[in-house]
Short mmCIF file of C-alpha atoms and ligand atoms in Angstrom, two decimals:
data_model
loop_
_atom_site.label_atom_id
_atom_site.label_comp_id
_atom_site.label_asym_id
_atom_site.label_seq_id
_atom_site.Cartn_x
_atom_site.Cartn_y
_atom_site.Cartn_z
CA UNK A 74 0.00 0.00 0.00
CA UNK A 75 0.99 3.32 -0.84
CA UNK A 76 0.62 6.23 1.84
CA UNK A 77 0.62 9.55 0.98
CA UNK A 78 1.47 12.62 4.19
CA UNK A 79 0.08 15.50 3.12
CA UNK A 80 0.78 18.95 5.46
CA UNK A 81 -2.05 21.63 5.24
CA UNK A 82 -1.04 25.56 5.35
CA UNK A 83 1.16 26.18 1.63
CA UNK A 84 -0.22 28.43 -0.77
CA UNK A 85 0.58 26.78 -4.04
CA UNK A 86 2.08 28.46 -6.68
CA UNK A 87 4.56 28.04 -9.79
CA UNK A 88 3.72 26.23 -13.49
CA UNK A 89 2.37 22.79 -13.58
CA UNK A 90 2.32 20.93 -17.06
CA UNK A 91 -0.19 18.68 -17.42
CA UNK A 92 -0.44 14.81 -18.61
CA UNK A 93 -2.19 13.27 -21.19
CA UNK A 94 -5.85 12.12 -20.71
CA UNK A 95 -5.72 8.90 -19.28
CA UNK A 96 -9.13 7.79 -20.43
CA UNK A 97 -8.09 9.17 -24.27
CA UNK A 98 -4.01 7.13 -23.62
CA UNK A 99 -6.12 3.76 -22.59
CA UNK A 100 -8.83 3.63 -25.71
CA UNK A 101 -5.39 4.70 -28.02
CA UNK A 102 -3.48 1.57 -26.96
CA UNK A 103 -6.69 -0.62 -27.26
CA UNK A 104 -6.97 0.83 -31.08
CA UNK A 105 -3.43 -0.61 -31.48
CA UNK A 106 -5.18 -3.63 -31.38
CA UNK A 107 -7.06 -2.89 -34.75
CA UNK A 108 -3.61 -3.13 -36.68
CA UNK A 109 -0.77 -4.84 -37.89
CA UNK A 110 1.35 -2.17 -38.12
CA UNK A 111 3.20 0.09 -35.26
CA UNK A 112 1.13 2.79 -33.47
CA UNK A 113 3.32 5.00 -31.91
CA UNK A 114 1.34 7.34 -29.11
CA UNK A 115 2.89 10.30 -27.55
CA UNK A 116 1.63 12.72 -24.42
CA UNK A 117 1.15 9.41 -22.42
CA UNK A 118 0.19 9.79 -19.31
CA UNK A 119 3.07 8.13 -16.90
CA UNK A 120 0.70 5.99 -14.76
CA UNK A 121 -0.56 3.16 -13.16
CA UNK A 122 -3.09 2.13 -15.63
CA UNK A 123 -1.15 2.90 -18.98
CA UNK A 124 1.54 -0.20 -17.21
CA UNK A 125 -1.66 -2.09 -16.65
CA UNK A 126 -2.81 -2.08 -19.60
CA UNK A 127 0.60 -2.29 -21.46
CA UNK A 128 1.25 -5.43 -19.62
CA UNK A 129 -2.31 -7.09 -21.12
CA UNK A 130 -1.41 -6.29 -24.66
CA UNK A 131 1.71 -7.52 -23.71
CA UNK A 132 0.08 -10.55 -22.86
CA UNK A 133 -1.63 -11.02 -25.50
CA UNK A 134 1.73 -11.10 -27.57
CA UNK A 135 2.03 -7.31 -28.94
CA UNK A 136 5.18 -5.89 -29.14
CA UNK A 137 4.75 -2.92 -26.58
CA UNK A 138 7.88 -0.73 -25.86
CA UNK A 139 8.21 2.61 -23.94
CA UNK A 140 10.47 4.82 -25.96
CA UNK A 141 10.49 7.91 -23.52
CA UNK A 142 8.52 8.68 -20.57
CA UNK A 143 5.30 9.81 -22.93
CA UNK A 144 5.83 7.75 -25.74
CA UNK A 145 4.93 4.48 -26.41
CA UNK A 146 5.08 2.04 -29.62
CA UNK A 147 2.75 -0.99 -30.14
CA UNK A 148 3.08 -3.45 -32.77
CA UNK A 149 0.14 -5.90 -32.57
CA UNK A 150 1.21 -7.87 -35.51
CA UNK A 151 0.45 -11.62 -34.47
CA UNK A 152 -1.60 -12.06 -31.07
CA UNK A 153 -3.45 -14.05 -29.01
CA UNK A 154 -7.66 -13.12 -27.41
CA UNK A 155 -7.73 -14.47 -24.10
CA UNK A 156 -6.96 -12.08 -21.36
CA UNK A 157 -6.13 -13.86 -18.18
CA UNK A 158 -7.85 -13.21 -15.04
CA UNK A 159 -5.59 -11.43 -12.98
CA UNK A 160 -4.76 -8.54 -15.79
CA UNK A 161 -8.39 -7.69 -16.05
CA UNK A 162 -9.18 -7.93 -12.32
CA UNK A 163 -7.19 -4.54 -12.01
CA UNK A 164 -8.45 -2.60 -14.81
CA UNK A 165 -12.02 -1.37 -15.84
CA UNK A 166 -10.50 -0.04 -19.02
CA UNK A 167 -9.86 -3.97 -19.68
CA UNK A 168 -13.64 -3.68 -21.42
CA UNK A 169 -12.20 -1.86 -24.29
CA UNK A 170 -10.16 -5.14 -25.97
CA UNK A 171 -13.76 -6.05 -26.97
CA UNK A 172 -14.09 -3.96 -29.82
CA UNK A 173 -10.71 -4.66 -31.21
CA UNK A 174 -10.03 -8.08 -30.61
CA UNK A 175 -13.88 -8.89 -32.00
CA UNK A 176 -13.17 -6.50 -34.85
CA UNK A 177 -10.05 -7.74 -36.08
CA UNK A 178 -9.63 -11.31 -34.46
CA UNK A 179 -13.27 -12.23 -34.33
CA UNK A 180 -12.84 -13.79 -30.74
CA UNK A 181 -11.97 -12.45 -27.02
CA UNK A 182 -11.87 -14.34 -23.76
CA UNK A 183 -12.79 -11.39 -21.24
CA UNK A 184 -12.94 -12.20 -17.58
CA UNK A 185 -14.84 -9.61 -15.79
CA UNK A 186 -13.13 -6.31 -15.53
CA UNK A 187 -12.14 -4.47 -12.01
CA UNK A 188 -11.55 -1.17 -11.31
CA UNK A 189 -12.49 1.54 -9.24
CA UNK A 190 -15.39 0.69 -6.80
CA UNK A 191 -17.76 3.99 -7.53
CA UNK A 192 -20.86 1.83 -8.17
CA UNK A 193 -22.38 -0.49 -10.37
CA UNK A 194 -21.42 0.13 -13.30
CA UNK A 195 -23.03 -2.29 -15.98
CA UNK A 196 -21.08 -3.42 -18.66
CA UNK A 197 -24.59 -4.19 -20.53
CA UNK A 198 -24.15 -1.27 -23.00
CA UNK A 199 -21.04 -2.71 -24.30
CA UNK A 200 -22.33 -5.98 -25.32
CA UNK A 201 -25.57 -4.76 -26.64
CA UNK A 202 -23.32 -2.94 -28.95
CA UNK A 203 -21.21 -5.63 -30.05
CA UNK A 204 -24.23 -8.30 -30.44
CA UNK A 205 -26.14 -5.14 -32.55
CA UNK A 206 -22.63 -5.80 -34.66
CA UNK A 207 -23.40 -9.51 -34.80
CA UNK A 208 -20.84 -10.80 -32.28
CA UNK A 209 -21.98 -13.49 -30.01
CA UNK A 210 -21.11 -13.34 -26.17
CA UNK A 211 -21.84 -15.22 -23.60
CA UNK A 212 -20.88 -15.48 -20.13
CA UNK A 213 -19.52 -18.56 -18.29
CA UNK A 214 -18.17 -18.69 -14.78
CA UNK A 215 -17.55 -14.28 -14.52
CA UNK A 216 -15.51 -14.55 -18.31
CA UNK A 217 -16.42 -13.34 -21.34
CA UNK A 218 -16.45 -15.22 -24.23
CA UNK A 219 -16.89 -13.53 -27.75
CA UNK A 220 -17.29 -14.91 -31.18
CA UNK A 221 -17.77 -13.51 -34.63
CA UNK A 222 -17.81 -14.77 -38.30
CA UNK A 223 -16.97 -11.21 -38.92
CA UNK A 224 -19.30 -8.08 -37.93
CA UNK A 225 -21.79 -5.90 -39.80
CA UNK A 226 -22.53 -2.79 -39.70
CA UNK A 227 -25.65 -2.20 -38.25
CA UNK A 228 -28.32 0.93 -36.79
CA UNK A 229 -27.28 0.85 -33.05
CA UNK A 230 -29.07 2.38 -30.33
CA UNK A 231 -27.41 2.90 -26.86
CA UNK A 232 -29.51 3.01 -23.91
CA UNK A 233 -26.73 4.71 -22.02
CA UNK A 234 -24.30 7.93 -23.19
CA UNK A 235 -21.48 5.40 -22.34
CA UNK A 236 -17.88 6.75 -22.77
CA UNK A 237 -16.56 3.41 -23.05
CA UNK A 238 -19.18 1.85 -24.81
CA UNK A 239 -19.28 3.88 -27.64
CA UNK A 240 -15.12 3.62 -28.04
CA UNK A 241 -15.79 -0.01 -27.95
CA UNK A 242 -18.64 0.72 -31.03
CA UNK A 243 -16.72 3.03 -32.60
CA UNK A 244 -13.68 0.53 -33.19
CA UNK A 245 -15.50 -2.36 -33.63
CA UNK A 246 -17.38 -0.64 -36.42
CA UNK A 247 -14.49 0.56 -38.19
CA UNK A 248 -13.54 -2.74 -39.24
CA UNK A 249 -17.23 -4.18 -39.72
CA UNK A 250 -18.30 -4.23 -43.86
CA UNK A 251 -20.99 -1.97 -43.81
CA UNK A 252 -22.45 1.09 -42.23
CA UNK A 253 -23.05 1.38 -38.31
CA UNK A 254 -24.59 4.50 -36.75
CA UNK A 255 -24.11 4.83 -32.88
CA UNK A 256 -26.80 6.81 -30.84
CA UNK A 257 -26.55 8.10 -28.17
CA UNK A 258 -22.71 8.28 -28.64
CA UNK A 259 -20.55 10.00 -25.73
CA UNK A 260 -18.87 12.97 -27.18
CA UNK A 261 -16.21 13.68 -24.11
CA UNK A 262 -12.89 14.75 -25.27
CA UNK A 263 -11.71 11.11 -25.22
CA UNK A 264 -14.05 9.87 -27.54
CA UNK A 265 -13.13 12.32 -29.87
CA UNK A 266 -9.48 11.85 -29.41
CA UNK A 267 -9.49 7.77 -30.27
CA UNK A 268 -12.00 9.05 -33.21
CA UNK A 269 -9.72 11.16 -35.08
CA UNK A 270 -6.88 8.83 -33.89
CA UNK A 271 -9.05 5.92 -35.87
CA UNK A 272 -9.50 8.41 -38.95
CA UNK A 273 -5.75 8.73 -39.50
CA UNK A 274 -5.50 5.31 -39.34
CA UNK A 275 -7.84 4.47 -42.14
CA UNK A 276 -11.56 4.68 -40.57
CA UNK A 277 -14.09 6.36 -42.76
CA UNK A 278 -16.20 8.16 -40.02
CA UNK A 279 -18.33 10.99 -39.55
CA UNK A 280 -20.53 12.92 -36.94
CA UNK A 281 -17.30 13.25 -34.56
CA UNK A 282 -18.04 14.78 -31.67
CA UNK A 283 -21.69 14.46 -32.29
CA UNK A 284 -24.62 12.29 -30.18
CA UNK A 285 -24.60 10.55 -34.02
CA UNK A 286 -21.78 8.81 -35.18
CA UNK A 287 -21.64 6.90 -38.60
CA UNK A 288 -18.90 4.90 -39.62
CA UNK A 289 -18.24 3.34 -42.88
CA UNK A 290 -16.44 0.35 -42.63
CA UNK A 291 -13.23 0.00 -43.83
CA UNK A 292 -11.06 -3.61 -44.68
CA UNK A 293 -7.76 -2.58 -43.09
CA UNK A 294 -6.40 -0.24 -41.17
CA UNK A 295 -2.85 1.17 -40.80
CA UNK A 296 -0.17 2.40 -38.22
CA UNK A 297 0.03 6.14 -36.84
CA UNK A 298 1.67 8.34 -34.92
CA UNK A 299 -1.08 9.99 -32.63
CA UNK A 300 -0.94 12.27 -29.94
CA UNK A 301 -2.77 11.62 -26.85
CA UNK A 302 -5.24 14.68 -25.69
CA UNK A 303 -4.39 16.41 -22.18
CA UNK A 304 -6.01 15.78 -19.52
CA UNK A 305 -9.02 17.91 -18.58
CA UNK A 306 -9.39 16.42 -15.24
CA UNK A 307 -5.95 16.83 -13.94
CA UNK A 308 -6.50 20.48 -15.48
CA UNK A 309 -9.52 20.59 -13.46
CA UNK A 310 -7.55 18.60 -10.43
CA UNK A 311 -4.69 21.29 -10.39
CA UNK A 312 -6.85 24.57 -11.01
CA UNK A 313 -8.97 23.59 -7.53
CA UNK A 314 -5.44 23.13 -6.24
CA UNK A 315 -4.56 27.03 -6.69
CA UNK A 316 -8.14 27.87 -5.76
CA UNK A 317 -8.22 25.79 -2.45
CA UNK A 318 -4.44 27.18 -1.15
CA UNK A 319 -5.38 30.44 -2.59
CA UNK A 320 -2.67 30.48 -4.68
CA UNK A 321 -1.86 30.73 -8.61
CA UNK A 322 -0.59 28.35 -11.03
CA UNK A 323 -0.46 28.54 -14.25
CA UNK A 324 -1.44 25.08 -16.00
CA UNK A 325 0.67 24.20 -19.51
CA UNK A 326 -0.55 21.74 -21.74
CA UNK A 327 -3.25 22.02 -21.37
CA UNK A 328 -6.35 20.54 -23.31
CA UNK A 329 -8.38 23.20 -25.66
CA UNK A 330 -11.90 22.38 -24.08
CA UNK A 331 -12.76 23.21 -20.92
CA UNK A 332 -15.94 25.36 -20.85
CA UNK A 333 -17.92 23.31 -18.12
CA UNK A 334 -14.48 23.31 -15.83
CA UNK A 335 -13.75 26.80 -16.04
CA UNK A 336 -17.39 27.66 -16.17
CA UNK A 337 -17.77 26.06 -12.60
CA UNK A 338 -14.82 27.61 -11.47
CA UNK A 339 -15.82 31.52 -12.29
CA UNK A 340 -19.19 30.53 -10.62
CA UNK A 341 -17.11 29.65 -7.47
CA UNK A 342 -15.30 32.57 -7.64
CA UNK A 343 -12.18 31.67 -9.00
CA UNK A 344 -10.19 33.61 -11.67
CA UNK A 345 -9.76 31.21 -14.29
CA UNK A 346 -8.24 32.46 -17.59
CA UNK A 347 -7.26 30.27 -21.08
CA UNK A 348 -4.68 31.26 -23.82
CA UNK A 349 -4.71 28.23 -25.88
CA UNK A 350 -2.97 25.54 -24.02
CA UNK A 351 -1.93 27.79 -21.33
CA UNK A 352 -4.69 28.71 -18.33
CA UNK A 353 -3.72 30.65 -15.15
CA UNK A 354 -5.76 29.94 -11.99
CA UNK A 355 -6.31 31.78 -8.75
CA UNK A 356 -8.30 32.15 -5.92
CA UNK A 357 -9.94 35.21 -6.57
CA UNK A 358 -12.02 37.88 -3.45
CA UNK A 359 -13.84 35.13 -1.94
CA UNK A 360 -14.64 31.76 -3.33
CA UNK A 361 -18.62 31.12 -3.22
CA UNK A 362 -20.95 28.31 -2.74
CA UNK A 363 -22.49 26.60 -6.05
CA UNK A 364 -25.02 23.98 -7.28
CA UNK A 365 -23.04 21.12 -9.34
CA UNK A 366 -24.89 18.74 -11.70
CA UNK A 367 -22.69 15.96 -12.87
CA UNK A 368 -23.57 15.15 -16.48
CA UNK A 369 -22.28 13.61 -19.69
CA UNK A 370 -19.40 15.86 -21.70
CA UNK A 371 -19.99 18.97 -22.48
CA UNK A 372 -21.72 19.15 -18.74
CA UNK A 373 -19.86 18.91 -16.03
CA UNK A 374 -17.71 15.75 -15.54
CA UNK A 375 -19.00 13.06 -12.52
CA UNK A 376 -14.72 12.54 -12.31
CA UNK A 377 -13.91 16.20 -11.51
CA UNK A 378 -17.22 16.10 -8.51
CA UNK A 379 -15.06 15.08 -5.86
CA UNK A 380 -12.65 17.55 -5.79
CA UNK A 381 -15.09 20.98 -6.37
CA UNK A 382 -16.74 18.94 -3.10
CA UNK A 383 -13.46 19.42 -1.51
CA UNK A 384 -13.13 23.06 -2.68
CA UNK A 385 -17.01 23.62 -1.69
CA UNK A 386 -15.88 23.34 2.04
CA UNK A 387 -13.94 26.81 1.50
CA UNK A 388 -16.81 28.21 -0.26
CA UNK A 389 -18.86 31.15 1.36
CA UNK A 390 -22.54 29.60 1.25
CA UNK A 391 -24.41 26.58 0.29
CA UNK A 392 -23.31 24.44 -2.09
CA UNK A 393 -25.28 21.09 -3.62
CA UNK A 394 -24.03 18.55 -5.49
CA UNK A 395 -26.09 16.17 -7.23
CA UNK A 396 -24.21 12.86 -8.77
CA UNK A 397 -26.51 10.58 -10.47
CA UNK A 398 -24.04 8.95 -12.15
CA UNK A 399 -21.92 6.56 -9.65
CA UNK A 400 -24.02 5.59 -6.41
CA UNK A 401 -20.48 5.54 -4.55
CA UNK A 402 -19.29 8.40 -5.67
CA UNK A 403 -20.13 10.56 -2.91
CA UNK A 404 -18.96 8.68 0.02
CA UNK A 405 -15.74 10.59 0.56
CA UNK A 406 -17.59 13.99 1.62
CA UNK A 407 -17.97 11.84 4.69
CA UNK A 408 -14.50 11.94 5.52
CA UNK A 409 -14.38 15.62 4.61
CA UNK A 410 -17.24 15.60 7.10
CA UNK A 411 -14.53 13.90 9.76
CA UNK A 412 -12.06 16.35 9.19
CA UNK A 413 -14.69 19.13 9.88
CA UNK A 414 -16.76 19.77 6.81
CA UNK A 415 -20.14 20.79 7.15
CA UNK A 416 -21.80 18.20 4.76
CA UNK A 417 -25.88 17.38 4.83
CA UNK A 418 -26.59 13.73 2.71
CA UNK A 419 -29.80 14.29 1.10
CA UNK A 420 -29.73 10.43 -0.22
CA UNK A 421 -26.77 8.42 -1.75
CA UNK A 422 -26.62 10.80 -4.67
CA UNK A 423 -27.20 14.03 -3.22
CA UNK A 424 -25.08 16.24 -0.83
CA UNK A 425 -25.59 19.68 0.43
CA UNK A 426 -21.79 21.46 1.95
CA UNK A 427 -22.16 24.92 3.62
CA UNK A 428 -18.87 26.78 3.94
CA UNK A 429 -16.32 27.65 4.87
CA UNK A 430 -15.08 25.38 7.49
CA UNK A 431 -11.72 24.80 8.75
CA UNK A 432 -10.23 21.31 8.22
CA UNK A 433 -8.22 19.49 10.63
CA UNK A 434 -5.91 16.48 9.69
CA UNK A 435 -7.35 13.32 9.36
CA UNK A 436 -6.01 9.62 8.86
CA UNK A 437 -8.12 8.87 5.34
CA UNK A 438 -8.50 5.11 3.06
CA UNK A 439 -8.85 6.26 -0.03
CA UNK A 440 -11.43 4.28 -1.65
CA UNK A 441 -10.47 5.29 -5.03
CA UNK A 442 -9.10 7.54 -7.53
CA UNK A 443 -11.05 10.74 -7.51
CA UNK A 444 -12.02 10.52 -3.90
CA UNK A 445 -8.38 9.91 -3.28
CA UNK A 446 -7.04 12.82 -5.00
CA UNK A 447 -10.15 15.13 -3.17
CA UNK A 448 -8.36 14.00 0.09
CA UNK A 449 -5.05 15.39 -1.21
CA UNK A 450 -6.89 18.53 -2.01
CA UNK A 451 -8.49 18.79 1.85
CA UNK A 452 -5.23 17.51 3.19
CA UNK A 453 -3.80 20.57 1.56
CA UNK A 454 -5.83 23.50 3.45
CA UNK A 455 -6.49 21.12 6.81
CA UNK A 456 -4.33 22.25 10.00
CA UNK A 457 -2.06 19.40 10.53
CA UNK A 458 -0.38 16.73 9.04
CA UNK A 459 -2.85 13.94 6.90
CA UNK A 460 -2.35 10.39 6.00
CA UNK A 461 -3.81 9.40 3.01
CA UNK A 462 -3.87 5.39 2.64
CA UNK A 463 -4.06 3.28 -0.41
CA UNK A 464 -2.97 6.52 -2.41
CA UNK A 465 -1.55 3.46 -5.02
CA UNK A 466 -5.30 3.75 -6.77
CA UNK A 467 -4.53 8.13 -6.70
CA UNK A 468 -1.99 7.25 -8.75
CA UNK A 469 -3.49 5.35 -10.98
CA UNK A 470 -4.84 8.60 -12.28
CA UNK A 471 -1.75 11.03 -11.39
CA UNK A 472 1.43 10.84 -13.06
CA UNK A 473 3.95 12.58 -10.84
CA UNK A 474 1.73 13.88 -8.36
CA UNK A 475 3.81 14.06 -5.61
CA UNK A 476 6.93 15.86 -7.87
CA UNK A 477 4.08 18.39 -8.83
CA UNK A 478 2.61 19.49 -6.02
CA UNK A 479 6.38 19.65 -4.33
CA UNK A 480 7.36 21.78 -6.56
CA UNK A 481 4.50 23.79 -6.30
CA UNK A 482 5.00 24.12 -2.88
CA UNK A 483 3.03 21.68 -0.98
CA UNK A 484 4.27 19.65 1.70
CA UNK A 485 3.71 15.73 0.76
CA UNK A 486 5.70 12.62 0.73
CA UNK A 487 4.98 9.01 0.07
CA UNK A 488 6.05 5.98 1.48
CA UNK A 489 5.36 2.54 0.74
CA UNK A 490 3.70 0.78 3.76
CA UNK A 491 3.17 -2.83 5.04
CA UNK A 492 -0.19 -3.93 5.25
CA UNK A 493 -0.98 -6.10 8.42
CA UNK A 494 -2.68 -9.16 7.32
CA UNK A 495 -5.92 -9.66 9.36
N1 LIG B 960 -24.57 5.81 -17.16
C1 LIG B 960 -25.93 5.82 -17.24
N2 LIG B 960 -26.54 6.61 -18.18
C2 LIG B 960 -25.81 7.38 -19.04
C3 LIG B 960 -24.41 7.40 -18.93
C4 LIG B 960 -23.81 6.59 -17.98
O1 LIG B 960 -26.60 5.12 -16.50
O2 LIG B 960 -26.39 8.08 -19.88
C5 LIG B 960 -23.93 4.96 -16.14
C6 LIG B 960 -23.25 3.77 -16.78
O3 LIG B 960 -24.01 2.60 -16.62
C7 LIG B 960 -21.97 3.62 -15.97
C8 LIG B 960 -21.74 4.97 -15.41
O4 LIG B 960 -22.91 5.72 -15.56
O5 LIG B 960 -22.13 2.71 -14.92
C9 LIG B 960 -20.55 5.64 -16.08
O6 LIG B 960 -20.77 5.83 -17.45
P1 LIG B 960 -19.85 5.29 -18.64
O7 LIG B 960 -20.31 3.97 -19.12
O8 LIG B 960 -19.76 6.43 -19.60
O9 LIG B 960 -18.48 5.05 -17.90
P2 LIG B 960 -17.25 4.25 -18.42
O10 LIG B 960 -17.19 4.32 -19.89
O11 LIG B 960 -17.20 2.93 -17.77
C10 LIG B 960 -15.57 6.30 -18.43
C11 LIG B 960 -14.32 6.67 -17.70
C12 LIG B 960 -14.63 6.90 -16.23
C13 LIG B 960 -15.67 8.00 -16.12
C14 LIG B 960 -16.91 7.68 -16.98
C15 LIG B 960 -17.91 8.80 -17.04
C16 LIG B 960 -12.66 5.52 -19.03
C17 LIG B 960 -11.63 4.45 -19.12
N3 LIG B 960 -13.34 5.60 -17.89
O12 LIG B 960 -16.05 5.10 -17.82
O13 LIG B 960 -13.42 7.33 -15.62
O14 LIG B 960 -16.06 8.17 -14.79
O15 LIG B 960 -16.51 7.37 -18.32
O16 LIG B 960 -17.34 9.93 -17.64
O17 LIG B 960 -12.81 6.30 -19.95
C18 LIG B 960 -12.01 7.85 -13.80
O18 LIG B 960 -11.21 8.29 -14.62
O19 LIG B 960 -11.89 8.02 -12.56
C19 LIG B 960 -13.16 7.08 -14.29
C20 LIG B 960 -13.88 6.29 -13.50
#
């Protein structure tokens, strides 16, 4: 277990650059999949998940090699469909070989994908999709087992805005003969990354970016070099940062769109100013209470919720937050409750915060990624010294968090920890 020991008090300031997406870096290296030929991908993120998921493909007999810190090459040339159980136990993401593998191998052996535990989350959509494509999949004994004699396009019709259900669509339907329209397709940053990525490579597709997506399958498709889109959440992540300490960062690297972040943030009171990839952040007169909807892209994102709850504890006022999205998702505000929050739970997917409240230090689990990383963010205004535990699944998420916020003045360190065996 990692532990993170965060000290409350610094105001942060200095130039952060950010990562790229992780949720547009693990879609990319699944598209690999789709080809024979190398797919070089560059602005990857350097985290947990992007080793995860290099060591399935791995598995599965790719050639996977990191060239520099943000760049990776993937030759999928001859592979194997059958991901073994312990690889997909620690990755959600895991769901996305479907589309490939089906596309271009006409078989996968999926065993049940892990992840972060924020809810249910059905994985339904996905194979609605891929049966709508003409894939068969049943399950036997928690794995997966998909067949094909090749898909067809086809009219499909999603019950759910699913991020990772329409990637999975999306790639499986760039190698099906035929047309396939996908509707309700997700249209967060992501998805449009690993679209355009797709297009370079060969996919005839239109509506990108759009709640209607038609692609026109294609026989083949080739290698690329593609870059991986920054990360609007660790954007988000770092400019509640600034706002929290009251200080100023400026963010580089940022990712064009980020309307419903910044939006949020000037309702909050914070100064938030773009210049292409380059936004500036700080706290400004007095941050203020606000009501936050989580919604599908271009509303605000359900993985940004937990740390404006964080910031809403040093907003003047009531705030609300309403996340219908994950049922576990807003569990952590009562830890932000133990460290002195004032937090009312209206029902497992409603919360009301009134601020401001001082926040003492607290001993925390994190009990996953975003949570995690909103417990860094109270850590950082709390009197005292915090210890964050199982801050490995934070960094699933973070590349270099710890560097980053040092240098921006926080006080952190990690330390790898025994855990007792009960
Ligand atoms: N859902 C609905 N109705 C909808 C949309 C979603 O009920 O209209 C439900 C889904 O059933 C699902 C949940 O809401 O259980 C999340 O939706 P989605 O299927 O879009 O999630 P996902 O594709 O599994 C991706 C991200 C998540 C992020 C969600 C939502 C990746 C690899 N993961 O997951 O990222 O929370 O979209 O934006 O892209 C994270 O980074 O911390 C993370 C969990």
């Amino acid at each position: 277990m990692t532990r993170f020991y965060v000290t409350g008090g610094a105001r942060l300031s200095g130039t952060v650059t950010i990562s790229g997406s992780k949720n547009a870096a693990l879609p990319a290296m699944a598209a690999a999949l789709l080809t024979d030929e190398t797919v070089r991908l560059t602005n990857v993120p350097k985290i947990g998940d992007v080793d995860t998921l290099a060591e399935i493909l791995r598995s599965l007999g790719a050639d996977v090699a990191q060239i520099d810190d943000n760049t990776w090459e993937i030759t999928a040339a001859d592979i194997t469909t059958a991901v073994t159980n312990d690889l997909a136990s620690r990755l959600r993401a895991s769901i996305l070989l479907l589309g490939p593998l089906l596309a271009r191998h006409h078989s996968i052996r999926l065993p049940h994908p892990g992840g972060c535990v924020i809810g249910k989350r059905p994985v339904g959509t996905h194979f609605e999709a891929l049966r709508g494509l003409g894939a068969e999949i049943v399950a036997e004994d928690g794995v997966y087992i998909g067949t094909t004699n090749g898909l067809t396009g086809a009219a499909l019709y999603l019950d759910e805005v699913s991020v990772t259900a329409t990637e999975n669509a999306v790639m499986a339907a760039a190698l099906a003969s035929g047309t396939t329209t996908i509707r309700p397709a997700a249209l967060e940053p992501h998805v449009v990354n690993l679209c355009e990525m797709l297009v370079a490579m060969g996919a005839n597709i239109e509506g990108i970016g759009t709640h209607t997506i038609t692609v026109h399958g294609v026989e083949k498709l080739r290698g690329v070099t593609h870059r991986v889109v920054s990360d609007e959440i660790e954007t988000g992540t770092y400019a509640v940062a600034a706002a929290i300490t009251g200080g100023e960062l400026t963010l580089l690297n940022a990712p064009l769109d980020l309307d419903p972040i910044l939006y949020k943030l000037r309702a909050m009171g914070v100064e938030a100013e773009q210049d292409g990839d380059r936004v500036t952040v700080r706290r400004g007169e007095e941050l203020v209470g606000t009501k936050l909807q989580v919604d599908t892209w271009p509303r605000f994102p359900t993985d940004l919720q937990p740390q404006f709850g964080a910031l809403m504890t040093q907003a003047k006022g009531k705030s609300s937050i309403h996340e219908w999205m994950y049922e576990s998702r807003l569990k952590y505000t009562e830890s932000l409750a133990a460290m002195g929050a004032d937090v009312t739970v209206i029902n497992p997917h409603q919360v009301v915060i009134h601020g401001p409240t001082p926040l003492t230090a607290s001993v925390i689990d994190s009990p996953d990624l975003r949570s995690g990383i909103a417990f860094v963010l109270a850590a950082l205004v709390a009197d005292g010294e915090s210890t964050i535990n199982h801050a490995q699944l934070i960094l699933r998420g973070y590349g270099g968090l710890v560097e980053k916020l040092t240098a921006l003045g926080a006080t952190i360190r990690q330390e790898e920890a025994v855990e007792a065996i009960v």
